[in-house]
Phi, psi and omega in degrees: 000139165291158203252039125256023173232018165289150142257164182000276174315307169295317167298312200287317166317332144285346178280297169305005162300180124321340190255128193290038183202111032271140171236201190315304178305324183256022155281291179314315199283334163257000158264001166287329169301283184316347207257316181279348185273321194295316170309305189299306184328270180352315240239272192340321198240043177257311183300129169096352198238135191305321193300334220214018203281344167293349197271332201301296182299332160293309176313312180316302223263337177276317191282314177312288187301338208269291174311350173270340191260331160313307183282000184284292159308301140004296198253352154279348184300310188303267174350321153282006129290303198315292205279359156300317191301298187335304174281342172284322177316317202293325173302298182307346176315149175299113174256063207245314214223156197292302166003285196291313183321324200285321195280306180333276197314337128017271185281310184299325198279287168338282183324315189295325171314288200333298164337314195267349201267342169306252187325337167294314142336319178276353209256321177290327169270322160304349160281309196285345174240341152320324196266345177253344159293308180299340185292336206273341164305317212264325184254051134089141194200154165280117195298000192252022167230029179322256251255032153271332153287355191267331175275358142283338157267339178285357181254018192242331171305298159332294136321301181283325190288312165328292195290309190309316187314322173238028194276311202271304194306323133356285177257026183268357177222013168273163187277317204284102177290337163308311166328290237279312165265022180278281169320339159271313179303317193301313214263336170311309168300322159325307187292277204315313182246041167222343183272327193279344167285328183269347192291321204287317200299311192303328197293322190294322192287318170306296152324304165306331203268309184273033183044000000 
């Protein structure tokens, strides 16, 4: 089954298992899918209201997108348990023989990419909705759902420092070193302009919420 066709109960009752897999990585990848769902509302319950009616067509145009990156995130959380299981087979692979020692090791080295490309993927979307939850600041949203956006940027802050944690344990064990600092500079940059943006929206949004 896919851990987006779980329920509730059933992924956190499996996150809280033995099994090393949906772990950190696909936890991070939903709470950036809640942070882009938490977004659409806002967009949602923008629409339609006399009050907000300059606002309406952008709002449209937010909620349409705030559900396409919900559905986006989704389905790499799945894809990042996939590419785990990849690297746990490749450990299981046969050291018997210099042959086999080589394709393992190999195999692992692919995987952990793989690995590493999952959470990144995720950090690029999540970055791309954090910058649309704030747009919903500067051209206007109905306020009286202030701190349902706020809790879309702290669970989308979360979501990119997650996905970075694994973004780095990742490539702390790859060879290919070209990988490895194409993929830091790149998930740094990622950082640098998505965090400071989710900080400003809680901080406006906060203010707004205690007058």
């Amino acid at each position: 089954m896919k851990l987006a066709d779980m329920t509730v109960t059933a992924f956190t009752d499996t996150v809280a298992s033995d099994a090393p897999a949906p772990g950190g990585g696909s936890v991070a990848a939903l709470a950036g899918s809640i942070g882009a769902a938490l977004t659409a509302m806002v967009a949602c319950l923008t629409q339609g209201r006399k009050k907000y009616a300059d606002f309406a067509a952008y709002a449209a145009q937010v909620e349409e997108k705030g559900n396409d990156l919900k559905r986006r995130l989704m389905d790499v959380m799945d894809r990042d348990t996939e590419a785990f299981n990849l690297v746990s087979a490749a450990f299981g692979m046969p050291k018997t023989t210099d042959e086999e020692k080589a394709a393992r090791s190999a195999a692992i080295q692919e995987g952990l990419k793989a690995c590493t490309k999952t959470p990144m993927e995720m950090m690029e979307l999540m970055d791309e909705t954090i910058a649309l939850a704030h747009s919903l600041l500067e051209k206007g949203f109905n306020d009286t759902a202030a701190s349902d956006l706020g809790v879309a940027f702290l669970s989308l802050k979360a979501g990119i420092q997650g996905a970075w944690l694994n973004v780095l344990i990742n490539i702390g064990s790859l060879k290919d070193q070209t990988f490895v600092g194409e993929y830091r500079t790149k998930g740094e940059a990622l950082l640098a302009r998505a965090l400071p943006l989710a900080d400003d929206g809680y901080a406006r949004l906060l203010t707004m919420i205690q007058g």
